[in-house]
Short mmCIF file of C-alpha atoms in Angstrom, two decimals:
data_model
loop_
_atom_site.label_atom_id
_atom_site.label_comp_id
_atom_site.label_asym_id
_atom_site.label_seq_id
_atom_site.Cartn_x
_atom_site.Cartn_y
_atom_site.Cartn_z
CA MET A 1293 54.01 -6.36 -61.53
CA ALA A 1294 51.72 -4.70 -58.99
CA GLU A 1295 51.81 -0.92 -59.05
CA GLN A 1296 52.27 1.46 -56.11
CA ALA A 1297 50.79 0.55 -52.75
CA THR A 1298 47.13 1.55 -52.98
CA ALA A 1299 45.22 -1.37 -51.46
CA GLN A 1300 43.80 -0.92 -47.96
CA ILE A 1301 43.60 -4.65 -47.35
CA GLY A 1302 44.52 -7.85 -49.15
CA VAL A 1303 43.04 -11.32 -49.50
CA THR A 1304 45.16 -14.34 -50.40
CA GLY A 1305 43.28 -17.56 -51.05
CA LEU A 1306 40.41 -17.11 -53.48
CA ALA A 1307 38.27 -20.20 -53.09
CA VAL A 1308 34.58 -19.46 -52.55
CA MET A 1309 34.88 -17.90 -49.06
CA GLY A 1310 37.96 -15.84 -49.90
CA ARG A 1311 36.50 -14.73 -53.20
CA ASN A 1312 33.25 -13.62 -51.59
CA LEU A 1313 35.00 -11.83 -48.74
CA ALA A 1314 37.16 -9.93 -51.24
CA ARG A 1315 34.03 -8.95 -53.17
CA ASN A 1316 32.33 -7.80 -49.97
CA LEU A 1317 35.31 -5.59 -49.15
CA ALA A 1318 35.35 -4.10 -52.67
CA ARG A 1319 31.59 -3.53 -52.67
CA ASN A 1320 31.98 -1.54 -49.47
CA GLY A 1321 34.46 0.86 -51.04
CA PHE A 1322 37.78 -0.67 -50.00
CA THR A 1323 40.61 -1.14 -52.48
CA VAL A 1324 41.47 -4.85 -52.24
CA ALA A 1325 44.67 -6.59 -53.29
CA VAL A 1326 43.88 -10.16 -54.36
CA HIS A 1327 46.16 -13.16 -54.76
CA ASN A 1328 45.85 -16.89 -55.20
CA ARG A 1329 48.42 -19.65 -55.54
CA SER A 1330 46.77 -20.46 -58.88
CA PRO A 1331 46.73 -17.14 -60.79
CA GLU A 1332 43.72 -18.27 -62.85
CA ARG A 1333 41.46 -17.70 -59.82
CA THR A 1334 42.78 -14.18 -59.39
CA ARG A 1335 42.16 -13.39 -63.05
CA SER A 1336 38.65 -14.88 -63.02
CA LEU A 1337 37.68 -12.88 -59.92
CA VAL A 1338 38.68 -9.62 -61.58
CA ALA A 1339 37.16 -10.61 -64.92
CA GLU A 1340 33.80 -11.62 -63.43
CA HIS A 1341 33.44 -9.11 -60.60
CA GLY A 1342 35.83 -6.27 -61.37
CA ASP A 1343 32.91 -3.88 -61.76
CA GLU A 1344 31.92 -4.34 -58.09
CA GLY A 1345 34.81 -2.23 -56.78
CA THR A 1346 38.54 -1.74 -56.97
CA PHE A 1347 40.73 -4.85 -57.05
CA VAL A 1348 44.50 -4.90 -57.35
CA PRO A 1349 45.40 -8.34 -58.73
CA ALA A 1350 48.82 -9.86 -58.09
CA GLU A 1351 50.26 -13.12 -59.36
CA SER A 1352 53.17 -13.34 -56.92
CA MET A 1353 53.13 -12.98 -53.16
CA ALA A 1354 55.79 -10.26 -53.38
CA ASP A 1355 53.65 -8.18 -55.74
CA PHE A 1356 50.62 -8.79 -53.55
CA VAL A 1357 52.39 -7.47 -50.44
CA ALA A 1358 53.85 -4.54 -52.39
CA ALA A 1359 50.33 -3.44 -53.34
CA LEU A 1360 49.30 -2.90 -49.72
CA GLU A 1361 49.32 0.38 -47.82
CA ARG A 1362 51.17 0.36 -44.50
CA PRO A 1363 50.56 -0.96 -41.97
CA ARG A 1364 49.76 -3.83 -44.28
CA ALA A 1365 46.76 -6.03 -43.51
CA VAL A 1366 46.66 -9.45 -45.19
CA ILE A 1367 43.66 -11.77 -44.88
CA VAL A 1368 44.60 -15.44 -45.29
CA MET A 1369 41.74 -17.61 -46.59
CA VAL A 1370 43.28 -21.04 -47.10
CA LYS A 1371 42.73 -24.46 -45.58
CA ALA A 1372 43.40 -24.65 -41.83
CA GLY A 1373 46.52 -26.35 -40.54
CA GLY A 1374 49.61 -26.85 -42.68
CA PRO A 1375 48.44 -24.72 -45.63
CA THR A 1376 47.88 -21.74 -43.30
CA ASP A 1377 51.34 -22.16 -41.77
CA ALA A 1378 52.86 -22.34 -45.26
CA VAL A 1379 51.26 -19.05 -46.32
CA ILE A 1380 52.34 -17.37 -43.07
CA ASP A 1381 55.93 -18.56 -43.59
CA GLU A 1382 55.85 -17.11 -47.10
CA LEU A 1383 54.53 -13.77 -45.86
CA ILE A 1384 56.86 -13.19 -42.89
CA PRO A 1385 59.99 -12.13 -44.85
CA LEU A 1386 57.90 -9.79 -47.02
CA LEU A 1387 56.30 -7.87 -44.14
CA ASP A 1388 57.55 -5.17 -41.78
CA ASP A 1389 57.07 -4.35 -38.10
CA GLY A 1390 53.47 -3.49 -37.32
CA ASP A 1391 51.98 -5.32 -40.31
CA ILE A 1392 48.99 -7.59 -39.72
CA ILE A 1393 48.21 -11.15 -40.82
CA VAL A 1394 44.55 -12.10 -40.41
CA ASP A 1395 43.50 -15.77 -40.44
CA CYS A 1396 39.80 -15.92 -41.29
CA GLY A 1397 39.73 -19.71 -41.62
CA ASN A 1398 38.35 -22.26 -39.15
CA ALA A 1399 41.61 -22.64 -37.21
CA HIS A 1400 41.90 -24.31 -33.83
CA PHE A 1401 42.31 -21.59 -31.23
CA ALA A 1402 45.43 -23.29 -29.83
CA ASP A 1403 47.08 -22.96 -33.26
CA THR A 1404 46.08 -19.30 -33.28
CA ARG A 1405 47.66 -18.75 -29.89
CA ARG A 1406 50.87 -20.41 -31.11
CA ARG A 1407 50.96 -18.35 -34.29
CA GLU A 1408 50.20 -15.10 -32.50
CA GLU A 1409 53.09 -15.62 -30.11
CA ALA A 1410 55.48 -16.59 -32.91
CA LEU A 1411 54.57 -13.61 -35.12
CA ARG A 1412 54.79 -11.23 -32.19
CA GLY A 1413 58.45 -12.21 -32.06
CA HIS A 1414 58.77 -10.99 -35.67
CA GLY A 1415 57.13 -7.66 -34.81
CA LEU A 1416 53.93 -8.68 -36.62
CA HIS A 1417 50.32 -8.77 -35.46
CA PHE A 1418 48.46 -12.05 -35.94
CA VAL A 1419 44.69 -11.85 -35.78
CA GLY A 1420 42.72 -15.10 -35.60
CA THR A 1421 39.26 -14.15 -36.81
CA GLY A 1422 36.10 -16.22 -36.70
CA VAL A 1423 33.80 -15.61 -39.66
CA SER A 1424 30.31 -17.10 -39.67
CA GLY A 1425 27.63 -16.99 -42.29
CA GLY A 1426 28.85 -19.30 -45.02
CA GLU A 1427 29.30 -18.22 -48.61
CA GLU A 1428 26.36 -15.79 -48.58
CA GLY A 1429 27.46 -14.24 -45.30
CA ALA A 1430 30.99 -13.69 -46.57
CA LEU A 1431 29.55 -11.81 -49.54
CA ARG A 1432 26.63 -9.93 -48.00
CA GLY A 1433 27.64 -9.48 -44.36
CA PRO A 1434 28.90 -12.13 -41.93
CA SER A 1435 29.31 -12.17 -38.18
CA ILE A 1436 32.98 -11.43 -37.56
CA MET A 1437 34.89 -12.39 -34.39
CA PRO A 1438 38.44 -10.95 -34.46
CA GLY A 1439 40.98 -11.76 -31.77
CA GLY A 1440 44.50 -10.38 -31.56
CA SER A 1441 45.90 -7.12 -30.24
CA ALA A 1442 43.88 -3.99 -29.59
CA GLU A 1443 46.36 -2.15 -31.84
CA SER A 1444 45.59 -4.38 -34.82
CA TYR A 1445 41.86 -3.83 -34.29
CA ARG A 1446 42.32 -0.09 -34.66
CA LYS A 1447 43.10 -0.69 -38.33
CA LEU A 1448 40.87 -3.72 -38.93
CA GLY A 1449 37.86 -2.62 -36.88
CA PRO A 1450 36.52 0.08 -39.23
CA ILE A 1451 36.93 -2.28 -42.19
CA PHE A 1452 35.38 -5.35 -40.60
CA GLU A 1453 32.56 -3.42 -38.96
CA LYS A 1454 31.58 -1.98 -42.34
CA ILE A 1455 31.45 -5.34 -44.15
CA ALA A 1456 29.78 -7.23 -41.29
CA ALA A 1457 26.04 -7.85 -41.01
CA GLN A 1458 24.17 -4.97 -39.38
CA VAL A 1459 21.32 -5.36 -36.88
CA ASP A 1460 19.51 -2.27 -35.60
CA GLY A 1461 22.39 -0.20 -36.93
CA VAL A 1462 24.95 -2.18 -34.90
CA PRO A 1463 27.65 -4.14 -36.76
CA CYS A 1464 27.92 -7.86 -36.01
CA CYS A 1465 31.62 -7.47 -35.30
CA ARG A 1466 33.64 -6.54 -32.23
CA HIS A 1467 37.11 -7.17 -30.85
CA ILE A 1468 36.72 -10.41 -28.88
CA GLY A 1469 40.04 -10.41 -27.00
CA PRO A 1470 43.76 -11.24 -27.28
CA ASP A 1471 45.46 -14.06 -29.23
CA GLY A 1472 43.07 -17.02 -29.73
CA ALA A 1473 39.89 -15.44 -28.33
CA GLY A 1474 38.26 -14.87 -31.72
CA HIS A 1475 38.76 -18.42 -32.95
CA PHE A 1476 37.72 -19.81 -29.55
CA VAL A 1477 34.42 -17.94 -29.64
CA LYS A 1478 33.87 -19.06 -33.25
CA MET A 1479 34.57 -22.66 -32.20
CA VAL A 1480 31.92 -22.47 -29.46
CA HIS A 1481 29.54 -20.82 -31.95
CA ASN A 1482 29.97 -23.89 -34.14
CA GLY A 1483 29.43 -26.21 -31.18
CA ILE A 1484 26.12 -24.48 -30.42
CA GLU A 1485 25.32 -24.80 -34.12
CA TYR A 1486 25.87 -28.59 -33.89
CA ALA A 1487 23.44 -28.81 -30.94
CA ASP A 1488 20.90 -26.54 -32.61
CA MET A 1489 20.84 -28.62 -35.79
CA GLN A 1490 20.65 -31.93 -33.92
CA LEU A 1491 17.72 -30.68 -31.83
CA ILE A 1492 15.92 -29.49 -34.96
CA ALA A 1493 16.53 -32.85 -36.61
CA GLU A 1494 15.18 -34.69 -33.56
CA ALA A 1495 12.09 -32.46 -33.51
CA TYR A 1496 11.51 -33.25 -37.20
CA ASP A 1497 11.97 -36.98 -36.57
CA LEU A 1498 9.48 -36.96 -33.70
CA LEU A 1499 6.92 -34.97 -35.67
CA ARG A 1500 7.21 -37.32 -38.61
CA ALA A 1501 6.91 -40.43 -36.46
CA GLY A 1502 4.08 -39.06 -34.33
CA LEU A 1503 2.00 -37.39 -37.04
CA SER A 1504 2.77 -39.79 -39.90
CA ALA A 1505 3.24 -36.58 -41.89
CA GLU A 1506 5.18 -35.88 -45.05
CA PRO A 1507 8.16 -33.50 -44.93
CA ALA A 1508 6.26 -30.75 -46.74
CA GLU A 1509 3.59 -30.78 -44.04
CA ILE A 1510 6.22 -30.60 -41.32
CA ALA A 1511 7.83 -27.71 -43.20
CA GLU A 1512 4.67 -25.69 -42.52
CA ILE A 1513 4.97 -26.43 -38.81
CA PHE A 1514 8.53 -25.07 -38.81
CA ARG A 1515 7.40 -22.00 -40.76
CA GLU A 1516 4.82 -21.32 -38.08
CA TRP A 1517 7.40 -21.83 -35.33
CA ASN A 1518 9.67 -19.34 -37.06
CA SER A 1519 7.15 -16.57 -36.38
CA GLY A 1520 7.50 -16.95 -32.61
CA GLU A 1521 10.12 -17.47 -29.91
CA LEU A 1522 11.98 -20.03 -32.05
CA GLU A 1523 12.58 -17.56 -34.86
CA SER A 1524 16.06 -18.19 -36.22
CA PHE A 1525 18.00 -18.74 -39.41
CA LEU A 1526 18.20 -22.50 -38.84
CA ILE A 1527 14.45 -22.88 -38.25
CA GLU A 1528 13.83 -20.81 -41.40
CA ILE A 1529 16.04 -22.96 -43.63
CA THR A 1530 14.68 -26.16 -42.05
CA ALA A 1531 11.31 -25.26 -43.54
CA ASP A 1532 12.99 -24.64 -46.91
CA VAL A 1533 14.81 -27.98 -46.90
CA LEU A 1534 11.75 -29.97 -45.80
CA ALA A 1535 9.57 -28.35 -48.46
CA HIS A 1536 12.06 -29.07 -51.26
CA THR A 1537 11.28 -31.78 -53.83
CA ASP A 1538 14.03 -33.79 -55.52
CA ALA A 1539 13.89 -33.09 -59.26
CA ALA A 1540 15.26 -36.50 -60.28
CA THR A 1541 12.78 -38.64 -58.32
CA GLY A 1542 9.88 -36.37 -57.40
CA ARG A 1543 10.32 -37.46 -53.80
CA ALA A 1544 10.87 -35.24 -50.80
CA PHE A 1545 14.48 -34.06 -50.93
CA VAL A 1546 15.16 -35.08 -47.32
CA ASP A 1547 14.18 -38.67 -48.19
CA VAL A 1548 16.83 -39.05 -50.90
CA VAL A 1549 19.71 -37.66 -48.82
CA LEU A 1550 21.89 -40.31 -47.15
CA ASP A 1551 21.41 -40.14 -43.37
CA ARG A 1552 25.07 -39.75 -42.46
CA ALA A 1553 25.92 -36.29 -41.16
CA GLU A 1554 29.43 -35.04 -41.75
CA GLN A 1555 31.56 -32.65 -39.70
CA LYS A 1556 34.69 -30.57 -40.21
CA GLY A 1557 35.97 -30.85 -36.65
CA THR A 1558 34.83 -27.71 -34.84
CA GLY A 1559 32.19 -29.59 -32.85
CA ARG A 1560 34.79 -32.11 -31.75
CA TRP A 1561 37.17 -29.28 -30.78
CA THR A 1562 34.43 -27.66 -28.72
CA VAL A 1563 33.83 -30.87 -26.77
CA GLN A 1564 37.55 -31.49 -26.25
CA SER A 1565 38.05 -27.94 -24.98
CA ALA A 1566 35.08 -28.22 -22.63
CA LEU A 1567 36.56 -31.39 -21.12
CA ASP A 1568 39.86 -29.58 -20.59
CA LEU A 1569 38.04 -26.66 -18.94
CA GLY A 1570 35.75 -28.89 -16.86
CA ILE A 1571 32.59 -27.41 -18.36
CA PRO A 1572 29.61 -29.75 -19.02
CA ILE A 1573 28.32 -29.04 -22.54
CA THR A 1574 26.23 -32.19 -22.71
CA GLY A 1575 23.88 -31.05 -25.48
CA ILE A 1576 26.75 -30.06 -27.77
CA ALA A 1577 28.57 -33.31 -26.97
CA GLU A 1578 25.50 -35.44 -27.72
CA ALA A 1579 25.01 -33.63 -31.02
CA THR A 1580 28.64 -34.27 -31.96
CA PHE A 1581 28.38 -37.95 -31.04
CA ALA A 1582 25.07 -38.27 -32.91
CA ARG A 1583 26.79 -37.15 -36.11
CA SER A 1584 29.56 -39.64 -35.46
CA LEU A 1585 27.10 -42.48 -34.88
CA SER A 1586 25.20 -41.65 -38.06
CA GLY A 1587 28.34 -42.39 -40.07
CA HIS A 1588 28.88 -45.88 -38.66
CA ALA A 1589 26.86 -47.84 -41.21
CA GLU A 1590 28.88 -50.96 -40.45
CA GLN A 1591 27.34 -50.97 -36.94
CA ARG A 1592 23.92 -49.52 -37.67
CA GLU A 1593 22.85 -52.11 -40.22
CA PRO A 1594 23.66 -55.20 -38.07
CA ALA A 1595 21.98 -53.53 -35.07
CA ARG A 1596 18.85 -52.82 -37.13
CA ARG A 1597 18.67 -56.49 -38.12
CA ALA A 1598 19.31 -57.70 -34.56
CA PHE A 1599 16.73 -55.39 -32.94
CA PRO A 1600 13.97 -54.74 -35.47
CA ASP A 1601 11.17 -54.12 -32.92
CA ALA A 1602 12.83 -52.42 -29.96
CA GLY A 1603 10.09 -49.82 -29.42
CA GLU A 1604 6.36 -49.18 -29.65
CA LYS A 1605 4.56 -46.95 -32.11
CA LEU A 1606 4.66 -43.33 -31.03
CA GLN A 1607 1.29 -42.61 -29.43
CA VAL A 1608 -0.18 -39.21 -30.25
CA GLY A 1609 -3.56 -38.39 -28.79
CA ASP A 1610 -4.14 -34.80 -29.81
CA ARG A 1611 -2.15 -33.55 -32.80
CA GLU A 1612 -1.97 -29.90 -31.74
CA THR A 1613 -0.90 -30.81 -28.21
CA PHE A 1614 1.87 -33.04 -29.52
CA VAL A 1615 3.17 -30.36 -31.89
CA GLU A 1616 3.15 -27.83 -29.06
CA ASP A 1617 4.96 -30.27 -26.76
CA VAL A 1618 7.72 -30.73 -29.34
CA ARG A 1619 7.98 -26.95 -29.84
CA ARG A 1620 8.33 -26.30 -26.12
CA ALA A 1621 10.85 -29.12 -25.72
CA LEU A 1622 12.85 -27.71 -28.63
CA LEU A 1623 12.90 -24.22 -27.15
CA ALA A 1624 13.96 -25.46 -23.71
CA SER A 1625 16.69 -27.67 -25.16
CA LYS A 1626 17.98 -24.85 -27.36
CA ILE A 1627 18.23 -22.59 -24.32
CA VAL A 1628 20.31 -25.27 -22.59
CA ALA A 1629 22.66 -25.45 -25.61
CA TYR A 1630 23.21 -21.69 -25.63
CA ALA A 1631 23.61 -21.61 -21.84
CA GLN A 1632 26.28 -24.32 -22.00
CA GLY A 1633 28.06 -22.54 -24.85
CA PHE A 1634 28.21 -19.26 -22.97
CA ASP A 1635 29.45 -21.13 -19.87
CA GLN A 1636 32.31 -22.45 -21.98
CA ILE A 1637 33.18 -19.02 -23.39
CA ARG A 1638 33.31 -17.58 -19.89
CA ALA A 1639 35.51 -20.45 -18.69
CA GLY A 1640 37.85 -20.08 -21.68
CA SER A 1641 38.04 -16.34 -21.15
CA ARG A 1642 39.04 -16.84 -17.52
CA GLU A 1643 41.53 -19.60 -18.30
CA TYR A 1644 43.36 -17.57 -20.95
CA ASP A 1645 42.73 -14.09 -19.51
CA TRP A 1646 40.86 -12.81 -22.57
CA GLY A 1647 38.20 -10.60 -20.96
CA VAL A 1648 35.45 -11.72 -23.36
CA ASP A 1649 32.23 -9.72 -23.05
CA LEU A 1650 29.41 -12.30 -23.08
CA GLY A 1651 26.69 -9.75 -23.81
CA GLY A 1652 28.82 -8.35 -26.63
CA THR A 1653 29.26 -11.83 -28.08
CA ALA A 1654 25.49 -12.32 -28.15
CA THR A 1655 25.20 -8.94 -29.90
CA ILE A 1656 27.42 -9.93 -32.83
CA TRP A 1657 25.63 -13.27 -33.26
CA ARG A 1658 22.30 -11.55 -33.94
CA GLY A 1659 22.99 -11.27 -37.66
CA GLY A 1660 25.13 -12.83 -40.36
CA CYS A 1661 25.97 -16.03 -38.50
CA ILE A 1662 24.40 -19.47 -38.70
CA ILE A 1663 22.95 -19.49 -35.15
CA ARG A 1664 21.36 -16.04 -35.37
CA ALA A 1665 18.10 -16.18 -33.47
CA ARG A 1666 15.49 -13.92 -31.96
CA PHE A 1667 16.42 -14.68 -28.37
CA LEU A 1668 20.04 -13.54 -28.78
CA ASP A 1669 18.78 -10.05 -27.89
CA ARG A 1670 17.53 -11.53 -24.63
CA ILE A 1671 20.91 -13.22 -24.02
CA ARG A 1672 22.66 -9.89 -24.56
CA GLN A 1673 20.28 -8.19 -22.14
CA ALA A 1674 20.71 -10.93 -19.52
CA TYR A 1675 24.52 -10.63 -19.48
CA ASP A 1676 24.46 -6.84 -19.72
CA GLU A 1677 22.25 -6.70 -16.64
CA GLN A 1678 24.21 -9.34 -14.73
CA PRO A 1679 27.73 -9.95 -16.16
CA GLU A 1680 28.43 -12.63 -13.52
CA LEU A 1681 25.18 -14.50 -14.19
CA PRO A 1682 25.89 -18.05 -12.91
CA THR A 1683 23.99 -19.65 -15.79
CA LEU A 1684 21.77 -18.26 -18.52
CA LEU A 1685 19.05 -20.65 -17.35
CA VAL A 1686 18.34 -18.54 -14.26
CA ALA A 1687 17.94 -15.22 -16.10
CA PRO A 1688 14.25 -14.29 -15.73
CA TRP A 1689 13.04 -14.69 -19.33
CA PHE A 1690 14.94 -17.95 -19.85
CA ALA A 1691 13.92 -19.38 -16.50
CA GLU A 1692 10.28 -18.67 -17.34
CA ALA A 1693 10.55 -20.15 -20.85
CA VAL A 1694 12.22 -23.33 -19.58
CA SER A 1695 9.81 -23.72 -16.64
CA ALA A 1696 6.83 -23.39 -18.97
CA GLY A 1697 8.27 -26.10 -21.18
CA VAL A 1698 9.25 -28.69 -18.58
CA PRO A 1699 6.04 -30.80 -18.68
CA SER A 1700 6.17 -30.90 -22.49
CA TRP A 1701 9.91 -31.65 -22.40
CA ARG A 1702 9.35 -34.63 -20.12
CA ARG A 1703 6.49 -35.99 -22.21
CA VAL A 1704 8.50 -35.72 -25.42
CA VAL A 1705 11.58 -37.45 -24.00
CA ALA A 1706 9.48 -40.18 -22.35
CA GLU A 1707 7.42 -40.86 -25.49
CA ALA A 1708 10.54 -40.90 -27.65
CA ALA A 1709 12.15 -43.48 -25.33
CA ARG A 1710 9.00 -45.59 -25.25
CA ALA A 1711 8.73 -45.57 -29.04
CA GLY A 1712 12.44 -46.16 -29.67
CA VAL A 1713 12.85 -42.84 -31.49
CA PRO A 1714 16.39 -41.64 -30.76
CA ALA A 1715 16.38 -38.17 -29.19
CA PRO A 1716 19.80 -37.95 -27.53
CA ALA A 1717 20.09 -34.15 -27.55
CA PHE A 1718 16.59 -33.66 -26.10
CA ALA A 1719 17.21 -36.29 -23.41
CA SER A 1720 20.69 -35.02 -22.56
CA SER A 1721 19.48 -31.44 -22.26
CA LEU A 1722 16.67 -32.49 -19.93
CA ALA A 1723 19.07 -34.57 -17.80
CA TYR A 1724 21.41 -31.56 -17.54
CA PHE A 1725 18.51 -29.36 -16.42
CA ASP A 1726 17.46 -31.89 -13.79
CA ALA A 1727 21.01 -32.34 -12.52
CA LEU A 1728 21.58 -28.60 -12.33
CA ARG A 1729 18.48 -28.00 -10.23
CA ALA A 1730 18.80 -31.13 -8.02
CA GLU A 1731 19.19 -30.51 -4.29
CA ARG A 1732 21.55 -33.48 -4.00
CA LEU A 1733 23.31 -35.55 -6.65
CA PRO A 1734 24.56 -39.16 -6.49
CA ALA A 1735 28.09 -37.79 -6.84
CA ALA A 1736 28.32 -38.38 -3.06
CA LEU A 1737 28.35 -42.12 -3.74
CA ILE A 1738 30.96 -41.68 -6.46
CA GLN A 1739 33.21 -39.91 -3.97
CA GLY A 1740 32.68 -42.74 -1.50
CA LEU A 1741 33.64 -45.31 -4.14
CA ARG A 1742 36.73 -43.33 -5.15
CA ASP A 1743 37.83 -43.13 -1.54
CA ASN A 1744 37.20 -46.87 -1.08
CA PHE A 1745 39.29 -48.10 -4.01
CA GLY A 1746 41.85 -45.34 -4.30
CA ALA A 1747 41.93 -43.29 -1.10
CA HIS A 1748 40.95 -40.22 -3.11
CA THR A 1749 39.37 -38.56 -0.03
CA TYR A 1750 36.11 -36.66 0.30
CA HIS A 1751 34.51 -33.61 1.94
CA ARG A 1752 31.64 -33.73 4.44
CA VAL A 1753 28.42 -31.74 4.54
CA ASP A 1754 28.66 -31.07 8.28
CA ARG A 1755 32.20 -29.77 8.79
CA GLU A 1756 35.19 -28.35 6.98
CA GLY A 1757 38.17 -30.43 5.96
CA THR A 1758 39.24 -33.32 3.74
CA PHE A 1759 38.68 -36.88 4.98
CA HIS A 1760 39.48 -40.53 4.27
CA THR A 1761 37.90 -43.68 5.64
CA ARG A 1762 40.19 -46.65 6.36
CA TRP A 1763 38.06 -49.08 4.37
CA ALA A 1764 40.46 -52.02 4.48
CA ALA A 1765 41.17 -51.60 8.19
CA ASP A 1766 38.80 -50.57 10.97
CA ARG A 1767 36.74 -48.15 8.80
CA SER A 1768 37.60 -45.26 11.03
CA GLU A 1769 37.65 -41.79 9.51
CA VAL A 1770 40.78 -39.68 9.51
CA GLU A 1771 41.56 -36.19 8.27
CA ALA A 1772 43.59 -36.34 5.09
#
């Protein structure tokens, strides 16, 4: 039986992420109640890590809740979906008005909005919280994106800000906004992560094809890139992965890994949400579809047999020029991915009235999270200086970086197409850039076609109003 209420916060669900988050809390001086459906995990956590801080173990949910100081704060770290709902249903009758349930899993933001509304009816606060950084981040300092009420953040904020990653003395945690805002921002973070990884993979593929280089040699190129504008966690670990040798075969590790990328759904959610909001996140979408395509072995193998020689050998004249072209194309494409992600956050914030601070979001992504990168400081600065910035691409530093990379970007995409090296995220990002800056798009023809077959109407460039042409009659134009 748990003793008197002494714990400042509780964690239920002690798989790797929950276990590490509980340890992080204890290491930072908080008394942590811990609970798991299987009591063995609770016991092993205390047995193995009890010297890291103060844990209050409980084998029943009732004892777990009883161990918490009021207002109680319970972190739920179980599988998203049904298991999360089951834990919430178990907690509700044990909690009192003003208590807080925190979901730190990868929940869909729509589920978070539903749960927040339902628990508000019970007098409880529900806080959907994005946590990025993986197992190590959970233990040593993640990026934390809490949604929910401002009142709940008054209790959670000092705790989360202390356990979060710190950059320049600033915690990588802030209150994102009401109800589903935290999980929405985490979802978009993961979508950007999909694009970032796909672009890195395409850069690697092009370097390998163009230089006929081994992975360890390409690892050194990424290490060099990580000392400049591309500095980021993902570039850093790309070098580590490419340099790794498989112990069983002695071959490069990347050559013994099956080339079928998996996904847990957040990239797909990001794309679905963007479609609902009418925001073009083409780079993120291409990255998501590229993962999907990689898994379709039943189509890839017959296509490989049917089209064995669909491209030419990648032609590289000067090695250093080619490497620099790929670097510049990677930087420009990454900027597009981040720009599209921030466009989606702004659109979501407006749609759901969240009031998300874009500069503040960039601030908390500078450390702890998977997409932490050097230029996040520049993103923060751009939105701080111009909160209504129409697109990140036109902020001075980003506009200059993209402009400087355009010739390289075009060469890389053209050479990839000529050689039959798939580079969908590079090509999509370049097409987005060209469409965004075009004086006139062929959408005018699309509107004409829509009016022709479905009387969907159109607007004119020379006068106000909505018009329709009588295509099947005398082709006269009428105001709609």
